[in-house]
PDB file of C-alpha atoms in Angstrom:
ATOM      1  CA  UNK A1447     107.424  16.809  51.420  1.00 98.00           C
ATOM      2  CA  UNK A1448     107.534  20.083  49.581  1.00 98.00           C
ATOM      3  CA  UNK A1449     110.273  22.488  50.083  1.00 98.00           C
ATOM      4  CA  UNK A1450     111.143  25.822  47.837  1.00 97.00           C
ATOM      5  CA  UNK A1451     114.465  27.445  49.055  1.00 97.00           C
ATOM      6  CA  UNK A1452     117.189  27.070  51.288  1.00 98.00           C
ATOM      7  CA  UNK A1453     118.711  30.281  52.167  1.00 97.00           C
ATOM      8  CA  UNK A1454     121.759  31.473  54.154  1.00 97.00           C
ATOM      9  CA  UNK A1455     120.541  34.778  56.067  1.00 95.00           C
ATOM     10  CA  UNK A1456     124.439  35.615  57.001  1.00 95.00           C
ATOM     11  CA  UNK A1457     124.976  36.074  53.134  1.00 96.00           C
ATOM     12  CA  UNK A1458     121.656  38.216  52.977  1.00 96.00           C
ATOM     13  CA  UNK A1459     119.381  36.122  51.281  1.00 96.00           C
ATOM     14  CA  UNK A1460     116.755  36.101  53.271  1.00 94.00           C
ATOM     15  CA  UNK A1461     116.325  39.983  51.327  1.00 94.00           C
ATOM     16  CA  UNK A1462     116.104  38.477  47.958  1.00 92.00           C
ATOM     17  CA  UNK A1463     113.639  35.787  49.047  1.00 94.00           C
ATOM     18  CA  UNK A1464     110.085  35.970  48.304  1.00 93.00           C
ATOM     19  CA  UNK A1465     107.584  34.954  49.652  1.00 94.00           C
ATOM     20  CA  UNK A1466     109.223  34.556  53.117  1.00 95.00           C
ATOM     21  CA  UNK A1467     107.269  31.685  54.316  1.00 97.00           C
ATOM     22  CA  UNK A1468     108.616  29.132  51.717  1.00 97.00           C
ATOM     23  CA  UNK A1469     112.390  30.515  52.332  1.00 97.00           C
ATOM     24  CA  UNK A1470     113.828  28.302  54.584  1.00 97.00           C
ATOM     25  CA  UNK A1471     117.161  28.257  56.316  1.00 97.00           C
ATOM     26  CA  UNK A1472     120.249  26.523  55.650  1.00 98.00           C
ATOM     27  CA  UNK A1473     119.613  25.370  59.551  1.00 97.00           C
ATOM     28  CA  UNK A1474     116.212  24.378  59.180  1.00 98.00           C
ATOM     29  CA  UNK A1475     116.603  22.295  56.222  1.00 98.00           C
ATOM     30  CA  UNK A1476     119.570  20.599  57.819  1.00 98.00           C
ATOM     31  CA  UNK A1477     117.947  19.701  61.059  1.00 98.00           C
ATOM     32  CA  UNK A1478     115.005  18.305  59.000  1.00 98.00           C
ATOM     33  CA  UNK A1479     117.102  16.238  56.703  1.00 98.00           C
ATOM     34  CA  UNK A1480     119.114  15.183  59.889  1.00 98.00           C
ATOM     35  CA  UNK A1481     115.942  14.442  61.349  1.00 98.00           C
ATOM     36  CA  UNK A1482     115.146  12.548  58.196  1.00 98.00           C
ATOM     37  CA  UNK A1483     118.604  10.342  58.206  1.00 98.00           C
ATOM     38  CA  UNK A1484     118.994   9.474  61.626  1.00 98.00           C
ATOM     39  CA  UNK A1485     115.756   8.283  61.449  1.00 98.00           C
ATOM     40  CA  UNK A1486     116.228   5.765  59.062  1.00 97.00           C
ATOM     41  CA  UNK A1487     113.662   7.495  56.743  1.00 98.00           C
ATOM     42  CA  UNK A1488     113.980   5.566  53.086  1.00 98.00           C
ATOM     43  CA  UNK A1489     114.206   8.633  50.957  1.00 98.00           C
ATOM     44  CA  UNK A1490     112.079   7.503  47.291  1.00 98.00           C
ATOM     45  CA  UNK A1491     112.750   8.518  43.445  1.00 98.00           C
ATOM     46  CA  UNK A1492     110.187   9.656  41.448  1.00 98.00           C
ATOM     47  CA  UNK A1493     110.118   6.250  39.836  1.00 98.00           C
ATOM     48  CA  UNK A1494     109.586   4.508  43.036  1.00 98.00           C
ATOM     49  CA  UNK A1495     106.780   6.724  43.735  1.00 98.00           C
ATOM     50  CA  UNK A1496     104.908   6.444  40.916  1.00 98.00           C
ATOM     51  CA  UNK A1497     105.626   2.242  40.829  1.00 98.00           C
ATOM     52  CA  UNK A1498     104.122   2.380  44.743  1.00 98.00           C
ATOM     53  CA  UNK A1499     101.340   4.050  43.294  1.00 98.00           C
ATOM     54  CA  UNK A1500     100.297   1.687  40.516  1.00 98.00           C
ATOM     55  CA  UNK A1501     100.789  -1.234  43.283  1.00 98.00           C
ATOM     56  CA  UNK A1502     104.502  -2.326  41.202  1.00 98.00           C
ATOM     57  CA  UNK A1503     106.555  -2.117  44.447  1.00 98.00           C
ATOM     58  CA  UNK A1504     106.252  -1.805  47.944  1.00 98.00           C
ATOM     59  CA  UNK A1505     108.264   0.164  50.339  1.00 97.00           C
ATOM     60  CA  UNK A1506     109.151   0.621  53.727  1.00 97.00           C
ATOM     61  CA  UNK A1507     107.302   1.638  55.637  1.00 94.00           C
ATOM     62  CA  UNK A1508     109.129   4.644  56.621  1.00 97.00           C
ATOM     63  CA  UNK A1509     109.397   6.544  53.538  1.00 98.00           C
ATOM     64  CA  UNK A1510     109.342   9.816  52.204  1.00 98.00           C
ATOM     65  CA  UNK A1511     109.850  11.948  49.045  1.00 98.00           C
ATOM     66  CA  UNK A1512     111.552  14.925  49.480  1.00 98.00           C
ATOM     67  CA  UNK A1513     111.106  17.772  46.614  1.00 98.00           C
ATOM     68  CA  UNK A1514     112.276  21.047  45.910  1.00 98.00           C
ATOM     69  CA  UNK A1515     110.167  23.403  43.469  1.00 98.00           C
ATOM     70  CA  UNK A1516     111.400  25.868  41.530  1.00 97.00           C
ATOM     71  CA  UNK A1517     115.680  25.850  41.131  1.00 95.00           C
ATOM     72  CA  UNK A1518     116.265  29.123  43.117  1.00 95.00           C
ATOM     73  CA  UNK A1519     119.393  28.683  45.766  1.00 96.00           C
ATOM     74  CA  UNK A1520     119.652  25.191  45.327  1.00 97.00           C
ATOM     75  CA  UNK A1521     123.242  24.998  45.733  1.00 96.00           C
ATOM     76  CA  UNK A1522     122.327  25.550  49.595  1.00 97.00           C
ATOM     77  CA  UNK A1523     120.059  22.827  49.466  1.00 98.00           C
ATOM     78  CA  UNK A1524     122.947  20.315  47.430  1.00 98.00           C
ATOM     79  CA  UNK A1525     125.237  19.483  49.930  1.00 98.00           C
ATOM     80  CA  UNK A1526     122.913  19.177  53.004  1.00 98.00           C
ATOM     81  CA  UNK A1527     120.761  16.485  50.970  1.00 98.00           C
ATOM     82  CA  UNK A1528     124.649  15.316  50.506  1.00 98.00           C
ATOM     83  CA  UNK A1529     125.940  15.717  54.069  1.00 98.00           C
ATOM     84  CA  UNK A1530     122.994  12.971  55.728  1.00 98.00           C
ATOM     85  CA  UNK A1531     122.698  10.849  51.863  1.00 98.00           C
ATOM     86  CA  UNK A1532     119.162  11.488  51.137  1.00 98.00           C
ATOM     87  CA  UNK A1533     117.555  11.763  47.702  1.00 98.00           C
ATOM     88  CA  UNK A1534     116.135  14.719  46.986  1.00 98.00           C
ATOM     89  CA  UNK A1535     113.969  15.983  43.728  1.00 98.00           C
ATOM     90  CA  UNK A1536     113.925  19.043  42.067  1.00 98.00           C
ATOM     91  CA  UNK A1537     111.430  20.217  40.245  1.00 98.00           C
ATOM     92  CA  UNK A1538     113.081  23.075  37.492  1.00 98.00           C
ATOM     93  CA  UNK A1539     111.968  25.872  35.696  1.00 97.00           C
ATOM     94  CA  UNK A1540     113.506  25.163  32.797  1.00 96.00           C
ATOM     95  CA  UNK A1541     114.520  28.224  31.618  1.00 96.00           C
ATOM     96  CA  UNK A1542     116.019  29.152  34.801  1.00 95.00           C
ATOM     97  CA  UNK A1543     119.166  27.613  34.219  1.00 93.00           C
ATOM     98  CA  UNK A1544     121.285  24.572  32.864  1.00 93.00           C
ATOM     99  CA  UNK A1545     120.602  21.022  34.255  1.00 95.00           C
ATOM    100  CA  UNK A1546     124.367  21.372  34.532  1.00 94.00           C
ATOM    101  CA  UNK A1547     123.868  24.041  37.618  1.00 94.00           C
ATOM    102  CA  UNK A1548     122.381  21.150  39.543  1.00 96.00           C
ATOM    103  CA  UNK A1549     124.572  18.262  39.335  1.00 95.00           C
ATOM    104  CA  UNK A1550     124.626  15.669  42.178  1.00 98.00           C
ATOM    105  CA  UNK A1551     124.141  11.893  42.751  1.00 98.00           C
ATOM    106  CA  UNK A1552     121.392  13.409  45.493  1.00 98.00           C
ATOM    107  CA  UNK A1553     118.731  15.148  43.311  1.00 98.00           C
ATOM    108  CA  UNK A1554     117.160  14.010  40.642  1.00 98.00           C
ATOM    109  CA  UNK A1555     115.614  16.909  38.321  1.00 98.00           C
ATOM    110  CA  UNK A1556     112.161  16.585  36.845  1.00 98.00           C
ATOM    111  CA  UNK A1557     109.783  19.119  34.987  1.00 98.00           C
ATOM    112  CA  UNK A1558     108.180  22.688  36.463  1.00 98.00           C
ATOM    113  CA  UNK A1559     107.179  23.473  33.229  1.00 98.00           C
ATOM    114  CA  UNK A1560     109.937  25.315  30.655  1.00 97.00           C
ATOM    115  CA  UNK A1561     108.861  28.806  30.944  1.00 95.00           C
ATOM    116  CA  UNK A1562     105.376  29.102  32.249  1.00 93.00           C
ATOM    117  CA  UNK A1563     105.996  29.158  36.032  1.00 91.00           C
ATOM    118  CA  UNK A1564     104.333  32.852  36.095  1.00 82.00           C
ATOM    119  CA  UNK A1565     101.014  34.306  36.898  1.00 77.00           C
ATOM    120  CA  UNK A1566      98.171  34.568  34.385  1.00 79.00           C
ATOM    121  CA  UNK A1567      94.443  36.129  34.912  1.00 76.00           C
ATOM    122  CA  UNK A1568      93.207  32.603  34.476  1.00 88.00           C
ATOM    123  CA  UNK A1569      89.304  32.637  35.340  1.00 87.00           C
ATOM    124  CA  UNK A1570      90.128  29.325  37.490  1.00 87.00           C
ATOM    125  CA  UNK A1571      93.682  30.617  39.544  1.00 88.00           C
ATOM    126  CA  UNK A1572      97.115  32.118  38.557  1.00 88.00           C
ATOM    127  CA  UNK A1573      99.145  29.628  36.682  1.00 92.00           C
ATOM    128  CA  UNK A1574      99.093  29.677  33.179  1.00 92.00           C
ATOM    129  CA  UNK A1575      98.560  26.332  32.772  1.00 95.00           C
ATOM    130  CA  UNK A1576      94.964  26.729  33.578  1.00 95.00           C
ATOM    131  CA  UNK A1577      94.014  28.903  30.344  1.00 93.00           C
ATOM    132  CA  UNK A1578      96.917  28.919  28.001  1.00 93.00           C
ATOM    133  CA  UNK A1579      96.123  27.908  24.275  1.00 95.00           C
ATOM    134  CA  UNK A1580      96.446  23.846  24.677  1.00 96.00           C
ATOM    135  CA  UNK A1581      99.519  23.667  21.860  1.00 97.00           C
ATOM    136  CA  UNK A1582     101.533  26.441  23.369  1.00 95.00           C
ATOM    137  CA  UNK A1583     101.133  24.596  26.961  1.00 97.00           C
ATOM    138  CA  UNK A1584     102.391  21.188  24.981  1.00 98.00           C
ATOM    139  CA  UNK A1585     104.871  23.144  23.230  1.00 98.00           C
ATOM    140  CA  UNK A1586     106.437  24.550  26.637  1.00 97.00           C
ATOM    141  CA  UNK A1587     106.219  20.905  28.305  1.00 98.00           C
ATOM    142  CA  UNK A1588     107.894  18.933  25.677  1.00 98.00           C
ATOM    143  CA  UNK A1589     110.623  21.132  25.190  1.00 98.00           C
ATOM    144  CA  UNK A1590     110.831  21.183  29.298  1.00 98.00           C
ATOM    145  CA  UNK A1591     110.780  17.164  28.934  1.00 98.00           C
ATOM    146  CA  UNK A1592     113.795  17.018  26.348  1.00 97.00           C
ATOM    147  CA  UNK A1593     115.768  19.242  28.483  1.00 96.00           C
ATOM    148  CA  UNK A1594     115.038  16.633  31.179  1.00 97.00           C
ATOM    149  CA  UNK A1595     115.990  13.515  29.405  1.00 96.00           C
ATOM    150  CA  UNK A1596     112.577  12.845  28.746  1.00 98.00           C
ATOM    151  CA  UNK A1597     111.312  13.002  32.493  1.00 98.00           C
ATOM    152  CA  UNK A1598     107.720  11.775  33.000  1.00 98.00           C
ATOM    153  CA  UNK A1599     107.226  13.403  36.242  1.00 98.00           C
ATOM    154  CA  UNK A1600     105.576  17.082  36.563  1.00 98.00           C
ATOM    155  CA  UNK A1601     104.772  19.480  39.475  1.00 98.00           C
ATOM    156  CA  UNK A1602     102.209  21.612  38.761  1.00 98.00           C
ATOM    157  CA  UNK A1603     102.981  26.210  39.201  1.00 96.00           C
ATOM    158  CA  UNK A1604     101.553  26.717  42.475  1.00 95.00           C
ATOM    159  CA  UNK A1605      99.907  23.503  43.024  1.00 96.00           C
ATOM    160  CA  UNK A1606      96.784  24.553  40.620  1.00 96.00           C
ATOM    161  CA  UNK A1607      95.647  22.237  37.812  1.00 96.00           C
ATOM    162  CA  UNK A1608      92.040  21.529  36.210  1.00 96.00           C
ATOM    163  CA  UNK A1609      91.614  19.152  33.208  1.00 97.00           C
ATOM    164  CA  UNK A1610      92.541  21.580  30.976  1.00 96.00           C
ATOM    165  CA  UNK A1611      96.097  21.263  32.254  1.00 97.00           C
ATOM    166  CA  UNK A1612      95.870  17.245  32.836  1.00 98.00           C
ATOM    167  CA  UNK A1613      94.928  16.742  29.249  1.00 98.00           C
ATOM    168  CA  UNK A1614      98.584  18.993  28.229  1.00 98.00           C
ATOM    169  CA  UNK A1615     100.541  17.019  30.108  1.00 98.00           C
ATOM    170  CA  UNK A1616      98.920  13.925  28.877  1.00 98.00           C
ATOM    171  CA  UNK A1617      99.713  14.836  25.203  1.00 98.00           C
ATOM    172  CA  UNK A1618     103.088  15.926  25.947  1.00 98.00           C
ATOM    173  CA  UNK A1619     104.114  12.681  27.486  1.00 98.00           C
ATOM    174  CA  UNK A1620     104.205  13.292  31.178  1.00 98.00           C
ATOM    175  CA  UNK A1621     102.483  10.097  33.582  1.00 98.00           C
ATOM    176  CA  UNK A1622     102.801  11.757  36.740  1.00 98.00           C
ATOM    177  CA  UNK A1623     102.052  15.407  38.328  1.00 98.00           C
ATOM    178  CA  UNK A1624     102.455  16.515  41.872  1.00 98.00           C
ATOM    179  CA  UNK A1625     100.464  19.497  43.613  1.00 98.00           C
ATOM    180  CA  UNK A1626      99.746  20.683  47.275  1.00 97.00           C
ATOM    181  CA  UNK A1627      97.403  19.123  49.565  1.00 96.00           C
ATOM    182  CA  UNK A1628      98.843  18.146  52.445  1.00 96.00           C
ATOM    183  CA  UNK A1629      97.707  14.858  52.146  1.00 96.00           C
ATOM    184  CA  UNK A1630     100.043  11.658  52.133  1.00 96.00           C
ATOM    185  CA  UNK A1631     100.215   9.194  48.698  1.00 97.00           C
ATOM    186  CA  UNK A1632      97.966   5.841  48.935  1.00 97.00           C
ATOM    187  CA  UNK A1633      98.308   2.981  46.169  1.00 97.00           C
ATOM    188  CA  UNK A1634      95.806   3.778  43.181  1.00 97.00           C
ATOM    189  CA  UNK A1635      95.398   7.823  43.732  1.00 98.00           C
ATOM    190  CA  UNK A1636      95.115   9.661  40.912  1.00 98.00           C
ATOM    191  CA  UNK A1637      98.846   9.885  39.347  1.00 98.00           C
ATOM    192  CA  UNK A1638      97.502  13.475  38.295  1.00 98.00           C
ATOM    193  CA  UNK A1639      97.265  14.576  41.344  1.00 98.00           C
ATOM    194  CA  UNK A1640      99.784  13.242  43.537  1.00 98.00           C
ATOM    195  CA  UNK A1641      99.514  15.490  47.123  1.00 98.00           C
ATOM    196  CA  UNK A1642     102.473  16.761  48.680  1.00 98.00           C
ATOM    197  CA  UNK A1643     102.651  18.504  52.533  1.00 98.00           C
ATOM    198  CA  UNK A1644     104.224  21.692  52.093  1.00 98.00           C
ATOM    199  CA  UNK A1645     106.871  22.662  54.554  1.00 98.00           C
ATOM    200  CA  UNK A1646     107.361  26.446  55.608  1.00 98.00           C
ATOM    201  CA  UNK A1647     109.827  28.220  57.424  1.00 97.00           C
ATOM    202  CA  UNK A1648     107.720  27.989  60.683  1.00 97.00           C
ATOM    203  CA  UNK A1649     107.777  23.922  60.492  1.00 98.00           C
ATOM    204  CA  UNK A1650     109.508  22.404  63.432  1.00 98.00           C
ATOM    205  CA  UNK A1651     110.689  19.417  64.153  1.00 98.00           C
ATOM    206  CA  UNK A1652     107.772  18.217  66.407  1.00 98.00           C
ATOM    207  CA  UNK A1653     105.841  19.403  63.459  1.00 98.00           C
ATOM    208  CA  UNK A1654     108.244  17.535  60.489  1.00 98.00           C
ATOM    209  CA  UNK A1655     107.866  14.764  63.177  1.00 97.00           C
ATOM    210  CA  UNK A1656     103.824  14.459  63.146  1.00 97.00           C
ATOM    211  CA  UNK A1657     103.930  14.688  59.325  1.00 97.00           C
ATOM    212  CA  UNK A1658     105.910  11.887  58.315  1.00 96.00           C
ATOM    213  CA  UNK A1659     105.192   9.567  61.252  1.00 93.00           C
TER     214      UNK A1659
END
């Protein structure tokens, strides 16, 4: 599952939000982690995703990966992930702020690039990672990855990537990236291009429900 931010529209955030259809509520994103726990959904690591994929582990069948992109009003998403004990993943902007901002035995933080999360006149799409000069793309994502404690796991800037991209994050160490899709993981998929179903502020329950199940 892919989730963005968790807003509180009592303390106005909902105003400083953008784009509206990936801000979701404090509410929301408690009744779908609720939903989520008292389900007896096992909630996976990066690790344990990428060991199902290369047929190292199995898991329950009622798993799911929840991630959050960006690092934007996190601290609203913290203590619900807290509140039911899932795992959650947060994929950072680097430069956005410290690792330090985002501490919890709940969310583990892998790479969103350092500072290249921003929109480019790429012939192929927006994110720079499409068209950048190859050494200043490696450049960005290895200083990203030491900020990390080496994390090999990578979400690509609005879900675009072509091999342009792959072949960056290859040389700067990464073994796994995640993008859109809306598709669920199978063993043996392309660790490049690991989908994700992206959740929006309109997703219900019934809807979380038909996803996962």
């Amino acid at each position: 599952l892919n989730y963005h931010f968790v807003i509180n529209k009592e303390a106005g955030e909902d105003k400083l939000c953008e784009p509206s259809s990936i801000c979701h509520t404090d509410t929301q994103f408690d009744s779908h982690m609720k939903y989520i726990s008292e389900n007896d959904f096992y909630t996976i690591t990066m690790e344990e995703l990428e060991m199902f994929i290369d047929g190292k582990i199995n898991l329950p069948k009622k798993s799911v990966a929840i991630t959050i992109d960006d690092g934007w009003f996190v601290y609203r998403a913290i203590p619900i992930l807290e509140k039911y004990n899932v795992m959650g993943t947060l994929f950072l902007i680097g430069s956005l702020a410290p690792v330090s901002d985002y501490t919890s035995s709940n969310l583990e933080i892998h790479s969103h690039t350092w500072d290249l999360h921003n929109i480019n006149n790429c012939s192929e799409g927006r994110s720079a990672l499409l068209c950048y000069d190859k050494n200043k793309l490696v450049e960005d994502l290895k200083k990203s990855r030491e900020n990390l404690n080496n994390t090999t796991y990578f979400c690509y800037p609005f879900y675009e990537y072509n091999n342009h991209a792959i072949e960056a994050l290859n040389e700067a160490g990464f073994t796994m990236a995640l993008t859109g899709g809306n598709n669920k993981v199978t063993r043996g998929i392309d660790k490049f291009k690991v989908p994700r179903y992206v959740i929006y502020n309109t997703t219900s329950i019934n809807e979380l429900e038909t996803i996962i199940n």
